[in-house]
Amino acid sequence: MKKVFLIYILFFTFPIFAQSEISITPKKCIPKTGYYLKLNTVFDDSRCPEGVQCIWAGEVSVVIDVYKDKKFVESKTLTFNSKNKDENFKWFETYYSKKIKGIGVLPAPKDGVVVKPKKQYLKITFID
């Protein structure tokens, strides 16, 4: 009986804590209508690689291209670090109507591993 009750609680409370997310990639195909954000470049990645002990957490910069109705609007350079989190959230929230919980540039650096630019992307997690 306890197991059934626990499953019941988990099943019906899980949607309350659900979060949605979106990935911004270097994808070439742009939708015909609405805003579309495309990852152009990741550069100045000084984040601390996994498996290495660092004094400073580091930062990473990206260039995001903005399109509206398939027409180029602007390129925006953003730097992700502990100091400008709110500023970056505010910029992204002009294009997404949901409140942002977190933004990450993935994959995270690993000691001795070179990541191909095609494999890099931004992951934005929203609060539902």
mmCIF file with all atom_site columns, C-alpha atoms in Angstrom:
data_model
loop_
_atom_site.group_PDB
_atom_site.id
_atom_site.type_symbol
_atom_site.label_atom_id
_atom_site.label_alt_id
_atom_site.label_comp_id
_atom_site.label_asym_id
_atom_site.label_entity_id
_atom_site.label_seq_id
_atom_site.pdbx_PDB_ins_code
_atom_site.Cartn_x
_atom_site.Cartn_y
_atom_site.Cartn_z
_atom_site.occupancy
_atom_site.B_iso_or_equiv
_atom_site.pdbx_formal_charge
_atom_site.auth_seq_id
_atom_site.auth_comp_id
_atom_site.auth_asym_id
_atom_site.auth_atom_id
_atom_site.pdbx_PDB_model_num
ATOM 1   C CA . MET A 1 1   ? 0.000  0.000  0.000   1.00 0.00 ? 1   MET A CA 1
ATOM 2   C CA . LYS A 1 2   ? 2.871  2.360  0.797   1.00 0.00 ? 2   LYS A CA 1
ATOM 3   C CA . LYS A 1 3   ? 4.351  1.780  -2.654  1.00 0.00 ? 3   LYS A CA 1
ATOM 4   C CA . VAL A 1 4   ? 1.061  2.565  -4.382  1.00 0.00 ? 4   VAL A CA 1
ATOM 5   C CA . PHE A 1 5   ? 0.679  5.752  -2.329  1.00 0.00 ? 5   PHE A CA 1
ATOM 6   C CA . LEU A 1 6   ? 4.260  6.813  -3.110  1.00 0.00 ? 6   LEU A CA 1
ATOM 7   C CA . ILE A 1 7   ? 3.783  6.203  -6.837  1.00 0.00 ? 7   ILE A CA 1
ATOM 8   C CA . TYR A 1 8   ? 0.523  8.148  -6.732  1.00 0.00 ? 8   TYR A CA 1
ATOM 9   C CA . ILE A 1 9   ? 2.223  11.123 -5.035  1.00 0.00 ? 9   ILE A CA 1
ATOM 10  C CA . LEU A 1 10  ? 5.164  11.113 -7.473  1.00 0.00 ? 10  LEU A CA 1
ATOM 11  C CA . PHE A 1 11  ? 2.922  10.773 -10.517 1.00 0.00 ? 11  PHE A CA 1
ATOM 12  C CA . PHE A 1 12  ? 0.677  13.703 -9.639  1.00 0.00 ? 12  PHE A CA 1
ATOM 13  C CA . THR A 1 13  ? 3.261  16.078 -8.139  1.00 0.00 ? 13  THR A CA 1
ATOM 14  C CA . PHE A 1 14  ? 5.946  15.666 -10.809 1.00 0.00 ? 14  PHE A CA 1
ATOM 15  C CA . PRO A 1 15  ? 4.326  18.109 -13.289 1.00 0.00 ? 15  PRO A CA 1
ATOM 16  C CA . ILE A 1 16  ? 4.480  20.834 -10.631 1.00 0.00 ? 16  ILE A CA 1
ATOM 17  C CA . PHE A 1 17  ? 8.278  20.676 -10.701 1.00 0.00 ? 17  PHE A CA 1
ATOM 18  C CA . ALA A 1 18  ? 8.615  20.134 -14.451 1.00 0.00 ? 18  ALA A CA 1
ATOM 19  C CA . GLN A 1 19  ? 10.815 22.500 -16.387 1.00 0.00 ? 19  GLN A CA 1
ATOM 20  C CA . SER A 1 20  ? 11.008 23.133 -20.082 1.00 0.00 ? 20  SER A CA 1
ATOM 21  C CA . GLU A 1 21  ? 14.196 23.819 -21.954 1.00 0.00 ? 21  GLU A CA 1
ATOM 22  C CA . ILE A 1 22  ? 15.397 24.887 -25.358 1.00 0.00 ? 22  ILE A CA 1
ATOM 23  C CA . SER A 1 23  ? 18.690 24.494 -27.163 1.00 0.00 ? 23  SER A CA 1
ATOM 24  C CA . ILE A 1 24  ? 20.178 27.235 -29.324 1.00 0.00 ? 24  ILE A CA 1
ATOM 25  C CA . THR A 1 25  ? 22.430 25.601 -31.899 1.00 0.00 ? 25  THR A CA 1
ATOM 26  C CA . PRO A 1 26  ? 24.380 26.549 -35.020 1.00 0.00 ? 26  PRO A CA 1
ATOM 27  C CA . LYS A 1 27  ? 21.538 24.968 -37.036 1.00 0.00 ? 27  LYS A CA 1
ATOM 28  C CA . LYS A 1 28  ? 21.171 26.365 -40.575 1.00 0.00 ? 28  LYS A CA 1
ATOM 29  C CA . CYS A 1 29  ? 17.400 25.985 -41.097 1.00 0.00 ? 29  CYS A CA 1
ATOM 30  C CA . ILE A 1 30  ? 15.494 29.085 -39.954 1.00 0.00 ? 30  ILE A CA 1
ATOM 31  C CA . PRO A 1 31  ? 11.678 29.048 -39.530 1.00 0.00 ? 31  PRO A CA 1
ATOM 32  C CA . LYS A 1 32  ? 9.629  31.338 -41.770 1.00 0.00 ? 32  LYS A CA 1
ATOM 33  C CA . THR A 1 33  ? 7.747  33.129 -38.978 1.00 0.00 ? 33  THR A CA 1
ATOM 34  C CA . GLY A 1 34  ? 8.566  34.536 -35.559 1.00 0.00 ? 34  GLY A CA 1
ATOM 35  C CA . TYR A 1 35  ? 11.845 35.104 -33.773 1.00 0.00 ? 35  TYR A CA 1
ATOM 36  C CA . TYR A 1 36  ? 14.650 32.581 -34.061 1.00 0.00 ? 36  TYR A CA 1
ATOM 37  C CA . LEU A 1 37  ? 17.952 32.622 -32.183 1.00 0.00 ? 37  LEU A CA 1
ATOM 38  C CA . LYS A 1 38  ? 20.969 30.890 -33.717 1.00 0.00 ? 38  LYS A CA 1
ATOM 39  C CA . LEU A 1 39  ? 24.337 30.238 -32.097 1.00 0.00 ? 39  LEU A CA 1
ATOM 40  C CA . ASN A 1 40  ? 26.968 31.788 -34.337 1.00 0.00 ? 40  ASN A CA 1
ATOM 41  C CA . THR A 1 41  ? 30.216 31.383 -32.388 1.00 0.00 ? 41  THR A CA 1
ATOM 42  C CA . VAL A 1 42  ? 31.561 30.293 -29.002 1.00 0.00 ? 42  VAL A CA 1
ATOM 43  C CA . PHE A 1 43  ? 34.847 31.988 -28.093 1.00 0.00 ? 43  PHE A CA 1
ATOM 44  C CA . ASP A 1 44  ? 37.058 33.044 -25.180 1.00 0.00 ? 44  ASP A CA 1
ATOM 45  C CA . ASP A 1 45  ? 36.122 29.909 -23.262 1.00 0.00 ? 45  ASP A CA 1
ATOM 46  C CA . SER A 1 46  ? 38.127 30.166 -20.044 1.00 0.00 ? 46  SER A CA 1
ATOM 47  C CA . ARG A 1 47  ? 35.783 27.987 -17.973 1.00 0.00 ? 47  ARG A CA 1
ATOM 48  C CA . CYS A 1 48  ? 37.430 25.546 -15.605 1.00 0.00 ? 48  CYS A CA 1
ATOM 49  C CA . PRO A 1 49  ? 37.574 22.120 -17.331 1.00 0.00 ? 49  PRO A CA 1
ATOM 50  C CA . GLU A 1 50  ? 36.073 19.087 -15.633 1.00 0.00 ? 50  GLU A CA 1
ATOM 51  C CA . GLY A 1 51  ? 38.718 17.155 -13.732 1.00 0.00 ? 51  GLY A CA 1
ATOM 52  C CA . VAL A 1 52  ? 40.858 20.238 -13.041 1.00 0.00 ? 52  VAL A CA 1
ATOM 53  C CA . GLN A 1 53  ? 40.945 22.305 -9.878  1.00 0.00 ? 53  GLN A CA 1
ATOM 54  C CA . CYS A 1 54  ? 40.782 26.039 -10.649 1.00 0.00 ? 54  CYS A CA 1
ATOM 55  C CA . ILE A 1 55  ? 40.923 29.221 -8.586  1.00 0.00 ? 55  ILE A CA 1
ATOM 56  C CA . TRP A 1 56  ? 38.583 31.105 -10.932 1.00 0.00 ? 56  TRP A CA 1
ATOM 57  C CA . ALA A 1 57  ? 35.407 29.636 -12.446 1.00 0.00 ? 57  ALA A CA 1
ATOM 58  C CA . GLY A 1 58  ? 36.091 31.418 -15.743 1.00 0.00 ? 58  GLY A CA 1
ATOM 59  C CA . GLU A 1 59  ? 33.733 32.667 -18.417 1.00 0.00 ? 59  GLU A CA 1
ATOM 60  C CA . VAL A 1 60  ? 32.661 32.009 -21.977 1.00 0.00 ? 60  VAL A CA 1
ATOM 61  C CA . SER A 1 61  ? 31.493 34.377 -24.720 1.00 0.00 ? 61  SER A CA 1
ATOM 62  C CA . VAL A 1 62  ? 29.094 33.654 -27.555 1.00 0.00 ? 62  VAL A CA 1
ATOM 63  C CA . VAL A 1 63  ? 27.664 35.426 -30.560 1.00 0.00 ? 63  VAL A CA 1
ATOM 64  C CA . ILE A 1 64  ? 23.922 34.909 -31.066 1.00 0.00 ? 64  ILE A CA 1
ATOM 65  C CA . ASP A 1 65  ? 22.254 35.798 -34.371 1.00 0.00 ? 65  ASP A CA 1
ATOM 66  C CA . VAL A 1 66  ? 18.638 36.956 -34.145 1.00 0.00 ? 66  VAL A CA 1
ATOM 67  C CA . TYR A 1 67  ? 16.205 36.452 -37.017 1.00 0.00 ? 67  TYR A CA 1
ATOM 68  C CA . LYS A 1 68  ? 12.589 37.552 -37.330 1.00 0.00 ? 68  LYS A CA 1
ATOM 69  C CA . ASP A 1 69  ? 10.412 36.100 -40.072 1.00 0.00 ? 69  ASP A CA 1
ATOM 70  C CA . LYS A 1 70  ? 13.559 34.631 -41.660 1.00 0.00 ? 70  LYS A CA 1
ATOM 71  C CA . LYS A 1 71  ? 15.232 38.060 -41.884 1.00 0.00 ? 71  LYS A CA 1
ATOM 72  C CA . PHE A 1 72  ? 18.434 38.836 -40.000 1.00 0.00 ? 72  PHE A CA 1
ATOM 73  C CA . VAL A 1 73  ? 17.865 41.361 -37.185 1.00 0.00 ? 73  VAL A CA 1
ATOM 74  C CA . GLU A 1 74  ? 21.104 41.527 -35.172 1.00 0.00 ? 74  GLU A CA 1
ATOM 75  C CA . SER A 1 75  ? 24.138 39.741 -33.799 1.00 0.00 ? 75  SER A CA 1
ATOM 76  C CA . LYS A 1 76  ? 24.573 39.950 -30.044 1.00 0.00 ? 76  LYS A CA 1
ATOM 77  C CA . THR A 1 77  ? 27.760 39.101 -28.156 1.00 0.00 ? 77  THR A CA 1
ATOM 78  C CA . LEU A 1 78  ? 27.099 37.781 -24.654 1.00 0.00 ? 78  LEU A CA 1
ATOM 79  C CA . THR A 1 79  ? 29.605 36.816 -21.992 1.00 0.00 ? 79  THR A CA 1
ATOM 80  C CA . PHE A 1 80  ? 28.525 34.267 -19.396 1.00 0.00 ? 80  PHE A CA 1
ATOM 81  C CA . ASN A 1 81  ? 30.090 34.621 -15.973 1.00 0.00 ? 81  ASN A CA 1
ATOM 82  C CA . SER A 1 82  ? 28.930 35.043 -12.392 1.00 0.00 ? 82  SER A CA 1
ATOM 83  C CA . LYS A 1 83  ? 28.699 38.848 -12.682 1.00 0.00 ? 83  LYS A CA 1
ATOM 84  C CA . ASN A 1 84  ? 26.274 39.370 -15.583 1.00 0.00 ? 84  ASN A CA 1
ATOM 85  C CA . LYS A 1 85  ? 23.785 36.532 -15.171 1.00 0.00 ? 85  LYS A CA 1
ATOM 86  C CA . ASP A 1 86  ? 20.774 38.836 -14.682 1.00 0.00 ? 86  ASP A CA 1
ATOM 87  C CA . GLU A 1 87  ? 21.700 40.974 -17.698 1.00 0.00 ? 87  GLU A CA 1
ATOM 88  C CA . ASN A 1 88  ? 21.882 37.869 -19.933 1.00 0.00 ? 88  ASN A CA 1
ATOM 89  C CA . PHE A 1 89  ? 18.594 36.488 -18.584 1.00 0.00 ? 89  PHE A CA 1
ATOM 90  C CA . LYS A 1 90  ? 16.904 39.824 -19.330 1.00 0.00 ? 90  LYS A CA 1
ATOM 91  C CA . TRP A 1 91  ? 18.176 39.834 -22.930 1.00 0.00 ? 91  TRP A CA 1
ATOM 92  C CA . PHE A 1 92  ? 16.900 36.302 -23.599 1.00 0.00 ? 92  PHE A CA 1
ATOM 93  C CA . GLU A 1 93  ? 13.562 37.039 -21.927 1.00 0.00 ? 93  GLU A CA 1
ATOM 94  C CA . THR A 1 94  ? 12.870 39.670 -24.617 1.00 0.00 ? 94  THR A CA 1
ATOM 95  C CA . TYR A 1 95  ? 12.553 36.749 -27.069 1.00 0.00 ? 95  TYR A CA 1
ATOM 96  C CA . TYR A 1 96  ? 10.984 34.134 -24.790 1.00 0.00 ? 96  TYR A CA 1
ATOM 97  C CA . SER A 1 97  ? 7.844  34.810 -22.769 1.00 0.00 ? 97  SER A CA 1
ATOM 98  C CA . LYS A 1 98  ? 8.849  32.433 -19.964 1.00 0.00 ? 98  LYS A CA 1
ATOM 99  C CA . LYS A 1 99  ? 10.992 33.171 -16.907 1.00 0.00 ? 99  LYS A CA 1
ATOM 100 C CA . ILE A 1 100 ? 14.503 31.755 -17.268 1.00 0.00 ? 100 ILE A CA 1
ATOM 101 C CA . LYS A 1 101 ? 15.998 29.553 -14.573 1.00 0.00 ? 101 LYS A CA 1
ATOM 102 C CA . GLY A 1 102 ? 19.402 28.915 -16.128 1.00 0.00 ? 102 GLY A CA 1
ATOM 103 C CA . ILE A 1 103 ? 21.585 29.216 -19.206 1.00 0.00 ? 103 ILE A CA 1
ATOM 104 C CA . GLY A 1 104 ? 24.564 27.035 -19.997 1.00 0.00 ? 104 GLY A CA 1
ATOM 105 C CA . VAL A 1 105 ? 27.038 26.658 -22.837 1.00 0.00 ? 105 VAL A CA 1
ATOM 106 C CA . LEU A 1 106 ? 27.508 22.958 -23.506 1.00 0.00 ? 106 LEU A CA 1
ATOM 107 C CA . PRO A 1 107 ? 29.352 20.712 -23.616 1.00 0.00 ? 107 PRO A CA 1
ATOM 108 C CA . ALA A 1 108 ? 31.398 21.854 -20.662 1.00 0.00 ? 108 ALA A CA 1
ATOM 109 C CA . PRO A 1 109 ? 35.154 21.832 -21.243 1.00 0.00 ? 109 PRO A CA 1
ATOM 110 C CA . LYS A 1 110 ? 37.094 18.708 -20.276 1.00 0.00 ? 110 LYS A CA 1
ATOM 111 C CA . ASP A 1 111 ? 40.809 18.521 -19.672 1.00 0.00 ? 111 ASP A CA 1
ATOM 112 C CA . GLY A 1 112 ? 42.575 17.442 -22.875 1.00 0.00 ? 112 GLY A CA 1
ATOM 113 C CA . VAL A 1 113 ? 39.410 17.264 -25.015 1.00 0.00 ? 113 VAL A CA 1
ATOM 114 C CA . VAL A 1 114 ? 38.793 19.598 -27.969 1.00 0.00 ? 114 VAL A CA 1
ATOM 115 C CA . VAL A 1 115 ? 35.110 20.238 -28.721 1.00 0.00 ? 115 VAL A CA 1
ATOM 116 C CA . LYS A 1 116 ? 34.089 20.776 -32.339 1.00 0.00 ? 116 LYS A CA 1
ATOM 117 C CA . PRO A 1 117 ? 32.180 24.048 -32.902 1.00 0.00 ? 117 PRO A CA 1
ATOM 118 C CA . LYS A 1 118 ? 29.245 22.140 -34.462 1.00 0.00 ? 118 LYS A CA 1
ATOM 119 C CA . LYS A 1 119 ? 28.756 20.263 -31.181 1.00 0.00 ? 119 LYS A CA 1
ATOM 120 C CA . GLN A 1 120 ? 28.476 23.385 -28.995 1.00 0.00 ? 120 GLN A CA 1
ATOM 121 C CA . TYR A 1 121 ? 25.099 24.797 -28.029 1.00 0.00 ? 121 TYR A CA 1
ATOM 122 C CA . LEU A 1 122 ? 23.299 26.960 -25.483 1.00 0.00 ? 122 LEU A CA 1
ATOM 123 C CA . LYS A 1 123 ? 20.807 25.287 -23.184 1.00 0.00 ? 123 LYS A CA 1
ATOM 124 C CA . ILE A 1 124 ? 18.162 27.536 -21.632 1.00 0.00 ? 124 ILE A CA 1
ATOM 125 C CA . THR A 1 125 ? 16.008 26.144 -18.843 1.00 0.00 ? 125 THR A CA 1
ATOM 126 C CA . PHE A 1 126 ? 12.703 27.861 -18.082 1.00 0.00 ? 126 PHE A CA 1
ATOM 127 C CA . ILE A 1 127 ? 10.633 27.967 -14.908 1.00 0.00 ? 127 ILE A CA 1
ATOM 128 C CA . ASP A 1 128 ? 7.170  26.578 -15.598 1.00 0.00 ? 128 ASP A CA 1
#
